[in-house]
XYZ file of C-alpha atoms in Angstrom:
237
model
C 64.161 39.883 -15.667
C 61.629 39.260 -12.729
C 59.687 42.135 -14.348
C 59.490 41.390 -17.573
C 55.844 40.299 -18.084
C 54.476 43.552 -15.825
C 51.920 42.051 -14.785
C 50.242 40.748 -17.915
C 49.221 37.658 -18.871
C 52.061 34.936 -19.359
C 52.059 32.165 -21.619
C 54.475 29.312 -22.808
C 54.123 28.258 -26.298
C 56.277 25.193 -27.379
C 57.769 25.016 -31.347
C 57.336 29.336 -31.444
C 59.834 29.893 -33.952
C 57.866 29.088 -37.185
C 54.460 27.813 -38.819
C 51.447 27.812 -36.205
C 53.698 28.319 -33.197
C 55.278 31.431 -34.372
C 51.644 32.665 -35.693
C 50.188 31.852 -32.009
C 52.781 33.828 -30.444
C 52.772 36.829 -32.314
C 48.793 36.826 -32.096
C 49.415 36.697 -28.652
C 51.851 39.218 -27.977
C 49.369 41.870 -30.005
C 46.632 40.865 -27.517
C 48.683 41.745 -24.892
C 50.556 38.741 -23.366
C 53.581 37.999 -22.539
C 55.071 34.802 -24.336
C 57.746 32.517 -23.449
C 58.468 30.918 -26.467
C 60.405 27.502 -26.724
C 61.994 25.895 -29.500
C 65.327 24.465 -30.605
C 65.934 26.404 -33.527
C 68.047 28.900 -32.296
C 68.643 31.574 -35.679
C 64.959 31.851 -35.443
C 64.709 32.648 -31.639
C 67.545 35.436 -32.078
C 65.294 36.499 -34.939
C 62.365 36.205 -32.839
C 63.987 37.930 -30.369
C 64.772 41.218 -32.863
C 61.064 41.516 -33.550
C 59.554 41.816 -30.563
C 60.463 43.343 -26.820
C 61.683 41.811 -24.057
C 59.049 42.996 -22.196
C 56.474 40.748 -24.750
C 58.684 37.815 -26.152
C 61.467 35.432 -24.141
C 62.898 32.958 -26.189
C 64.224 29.469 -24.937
C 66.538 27.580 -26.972
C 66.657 23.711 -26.149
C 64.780 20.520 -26.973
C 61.454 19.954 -25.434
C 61.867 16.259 -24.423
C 64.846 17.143 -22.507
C 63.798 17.428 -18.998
C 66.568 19.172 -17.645
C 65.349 21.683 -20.147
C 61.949 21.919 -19.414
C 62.566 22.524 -15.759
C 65.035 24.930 -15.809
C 63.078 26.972 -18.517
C 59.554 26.847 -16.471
C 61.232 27.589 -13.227
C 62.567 30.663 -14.881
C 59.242 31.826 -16.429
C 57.195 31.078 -13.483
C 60.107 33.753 -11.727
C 57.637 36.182 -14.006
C 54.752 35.171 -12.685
C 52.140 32.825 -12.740
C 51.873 30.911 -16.372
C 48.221 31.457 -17.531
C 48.423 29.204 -20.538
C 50.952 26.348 -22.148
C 50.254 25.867 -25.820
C 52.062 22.349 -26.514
C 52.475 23.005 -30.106
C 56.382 21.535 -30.750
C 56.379 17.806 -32.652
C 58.236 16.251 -35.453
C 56.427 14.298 -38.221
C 57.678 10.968 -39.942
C 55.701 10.308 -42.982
C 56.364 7.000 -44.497
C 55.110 3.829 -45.748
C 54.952 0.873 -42.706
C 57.909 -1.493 -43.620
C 60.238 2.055 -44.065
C 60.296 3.186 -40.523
C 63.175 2.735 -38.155
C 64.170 3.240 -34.788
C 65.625 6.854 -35.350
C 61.894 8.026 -36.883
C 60.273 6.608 -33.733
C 62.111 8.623 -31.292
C 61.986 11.462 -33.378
C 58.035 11.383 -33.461
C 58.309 10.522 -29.639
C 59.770 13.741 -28.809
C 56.131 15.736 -29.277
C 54.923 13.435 -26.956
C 57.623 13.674 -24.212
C 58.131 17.524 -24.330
C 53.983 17.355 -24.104
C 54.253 15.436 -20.649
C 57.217 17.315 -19.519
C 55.830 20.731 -20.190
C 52.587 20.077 -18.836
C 53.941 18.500 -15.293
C 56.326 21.325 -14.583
C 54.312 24.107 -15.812
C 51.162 22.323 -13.647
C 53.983 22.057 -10.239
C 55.080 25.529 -11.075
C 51.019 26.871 -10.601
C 50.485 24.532 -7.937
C 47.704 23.030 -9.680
C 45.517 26.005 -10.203
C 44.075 28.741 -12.594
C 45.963 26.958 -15.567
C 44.950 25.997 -18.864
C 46.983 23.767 -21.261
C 46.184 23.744 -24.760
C 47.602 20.485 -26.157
C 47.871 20.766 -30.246
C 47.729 17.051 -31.948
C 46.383 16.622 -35.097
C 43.862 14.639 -36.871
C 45.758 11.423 -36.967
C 45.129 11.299 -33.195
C 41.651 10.562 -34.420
C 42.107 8.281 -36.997
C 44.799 5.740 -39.134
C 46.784 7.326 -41.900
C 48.592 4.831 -44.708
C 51.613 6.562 -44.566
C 51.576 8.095 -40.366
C 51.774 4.991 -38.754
C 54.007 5.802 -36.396
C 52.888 9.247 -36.646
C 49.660 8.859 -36.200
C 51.090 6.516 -32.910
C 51.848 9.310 -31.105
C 48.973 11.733 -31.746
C 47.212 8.608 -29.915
C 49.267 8.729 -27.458
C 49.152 12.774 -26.925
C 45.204 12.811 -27.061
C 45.620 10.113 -24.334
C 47.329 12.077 -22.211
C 45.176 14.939 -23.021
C 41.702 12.843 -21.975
C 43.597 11.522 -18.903
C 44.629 15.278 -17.705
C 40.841 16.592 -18.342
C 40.066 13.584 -15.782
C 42.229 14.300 -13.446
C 41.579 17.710 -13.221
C 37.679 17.852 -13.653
C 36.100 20.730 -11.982
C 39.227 22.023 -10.984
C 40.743 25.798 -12.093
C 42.861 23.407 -14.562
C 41.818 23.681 -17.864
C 42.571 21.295 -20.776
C 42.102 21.664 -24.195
C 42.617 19.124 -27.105
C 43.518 20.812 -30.816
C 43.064 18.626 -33.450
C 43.815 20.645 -36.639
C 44.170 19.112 -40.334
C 46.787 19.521 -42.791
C 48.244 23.106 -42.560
C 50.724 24.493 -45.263
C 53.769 24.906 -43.472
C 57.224 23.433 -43.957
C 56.656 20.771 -41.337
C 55.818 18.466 -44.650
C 59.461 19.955 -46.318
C 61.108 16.097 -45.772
C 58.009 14.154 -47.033
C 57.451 15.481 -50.688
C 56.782 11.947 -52.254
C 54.285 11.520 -49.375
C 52.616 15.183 -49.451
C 53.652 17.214 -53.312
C 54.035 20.742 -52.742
C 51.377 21.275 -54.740
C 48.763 19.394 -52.622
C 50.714 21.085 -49.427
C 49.319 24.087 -50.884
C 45.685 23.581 -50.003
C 46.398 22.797 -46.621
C 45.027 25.198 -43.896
C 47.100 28.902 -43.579
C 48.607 28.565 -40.185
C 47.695 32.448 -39.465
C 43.925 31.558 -40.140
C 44.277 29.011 -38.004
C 45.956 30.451 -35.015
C 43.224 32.727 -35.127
C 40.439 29.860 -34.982
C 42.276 28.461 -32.060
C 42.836 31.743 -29.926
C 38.973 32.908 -30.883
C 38.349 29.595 -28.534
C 40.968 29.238 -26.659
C 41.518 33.300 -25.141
C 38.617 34.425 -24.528
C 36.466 36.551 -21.637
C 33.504 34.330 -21.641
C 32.912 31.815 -18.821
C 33.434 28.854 -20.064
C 35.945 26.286 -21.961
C 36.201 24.685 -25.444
C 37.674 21.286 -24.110
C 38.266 20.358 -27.993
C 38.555 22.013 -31.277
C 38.820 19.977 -34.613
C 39.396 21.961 -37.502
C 39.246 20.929 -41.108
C 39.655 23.097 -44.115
C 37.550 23.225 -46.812
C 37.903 21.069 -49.590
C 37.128 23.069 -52.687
């Protein structure tokens, strides 16, 4: 397994098995990188793991906000090589009105949040610090209120936070950090929120394989420099 990447590029991408994760990933593997991909659904990573080498795709089956998890599963990777990129793309939603959240919809919307911190410390320890970029993908409601996204719309605070605090602390550095704010995208992440977000209006939402493309025209590139923070919309037609 210590040879697995030969030499090419290595990156982590968090919530790989489907939507914009698995789009990311396999956009990346056909540039040429190796991708570590982590997510807890575990069908999809075997299925994951049937379409592409193990010389291009290593899948990790666990929850990101466990820490045990994350640690074990970077220490391994960085075994590869040194970890180019971490795309922080994993995250639950909870879409409801104010007075209809509860405890259990808190800490599931925490858990983006968590595995964001936990990636990005033991994937930055792993480097030591250097040549890295993290790419941290939020959402709009980090940049404004939502009705129905309070809590929601809580944590994508909370991530782009994190993500302005990390670009401090690493200015002029080799660390890179990138903040993805990207709109509604028509994926099954809305599947639980249908009286919030009708299939139909899903529908109009963004096509996750356009945007992976947006974000990796940016965010993999040869040019000398860094897009510290893409915010895409779609059009509205």
């Amino acid at each position: 397994m210590a040879d697995a990447a030969n030499g090419r590029h290595i990156a982590i991408v968090t919530g790989s098995a489907l939507g914009l994760g698995y789009e990311l990933t396999r956009r990346l593997i056909a540039k040429g990188w190796f991708v570590a991909g982590i997510d807890f659904n575990a069908e999809r990573q075997a299925a994951l793991a049937d379409e592409f080498p193990a010389d291009q795709y290593r899948g990790f089956v666990g929850d990101v906000s466990d820490e045990a998890f994350a640690r074990e599963s970077v220490a391994e990777i960085a075994g590869l090589g040194h970890i180019d990129l971490l795309i922080n793309n994993a995250g639950q939603p909870s879409f409801k009105k104010p007075t209809a959240y509860e405890a259990a919809d808190v800490d599931k919307c925490l858990k983006g949040l968590k595995g964001m911190i936990l990636w990005s410390v033991e994937t930055l320890k792993a480097d030591g610090e250097r040549d890295l970029k993290i790419a941290n993908v939020m959402s709009t409601a980090a940049t404004r209120g939502n009705a129905n996204e309070s809590v929601y719309c809580a944590t994508k605070w909370g991530e782009k936070g994190y993500t302005q605090s990390l670009k401090a602390a690493y200015k002029g550095s080799s660390v890179k950090i990138v903040g993805v704010y990207p709109g509604g995208i028509d994926t099954a992440f809305y599947r639980d929120s249908h009286d919030y977000v009708s299939e139909e209006k899903q529908h109009t939402f963004m096509d996750p394989g356009q945007l992976a493309d947006v974000i990796l025209f940016n965010l993999v590139n040869d040019a000398n420099l860094t897009v510290s923070d893409i915010l895409i919309e779609r059009n509205y037609v």
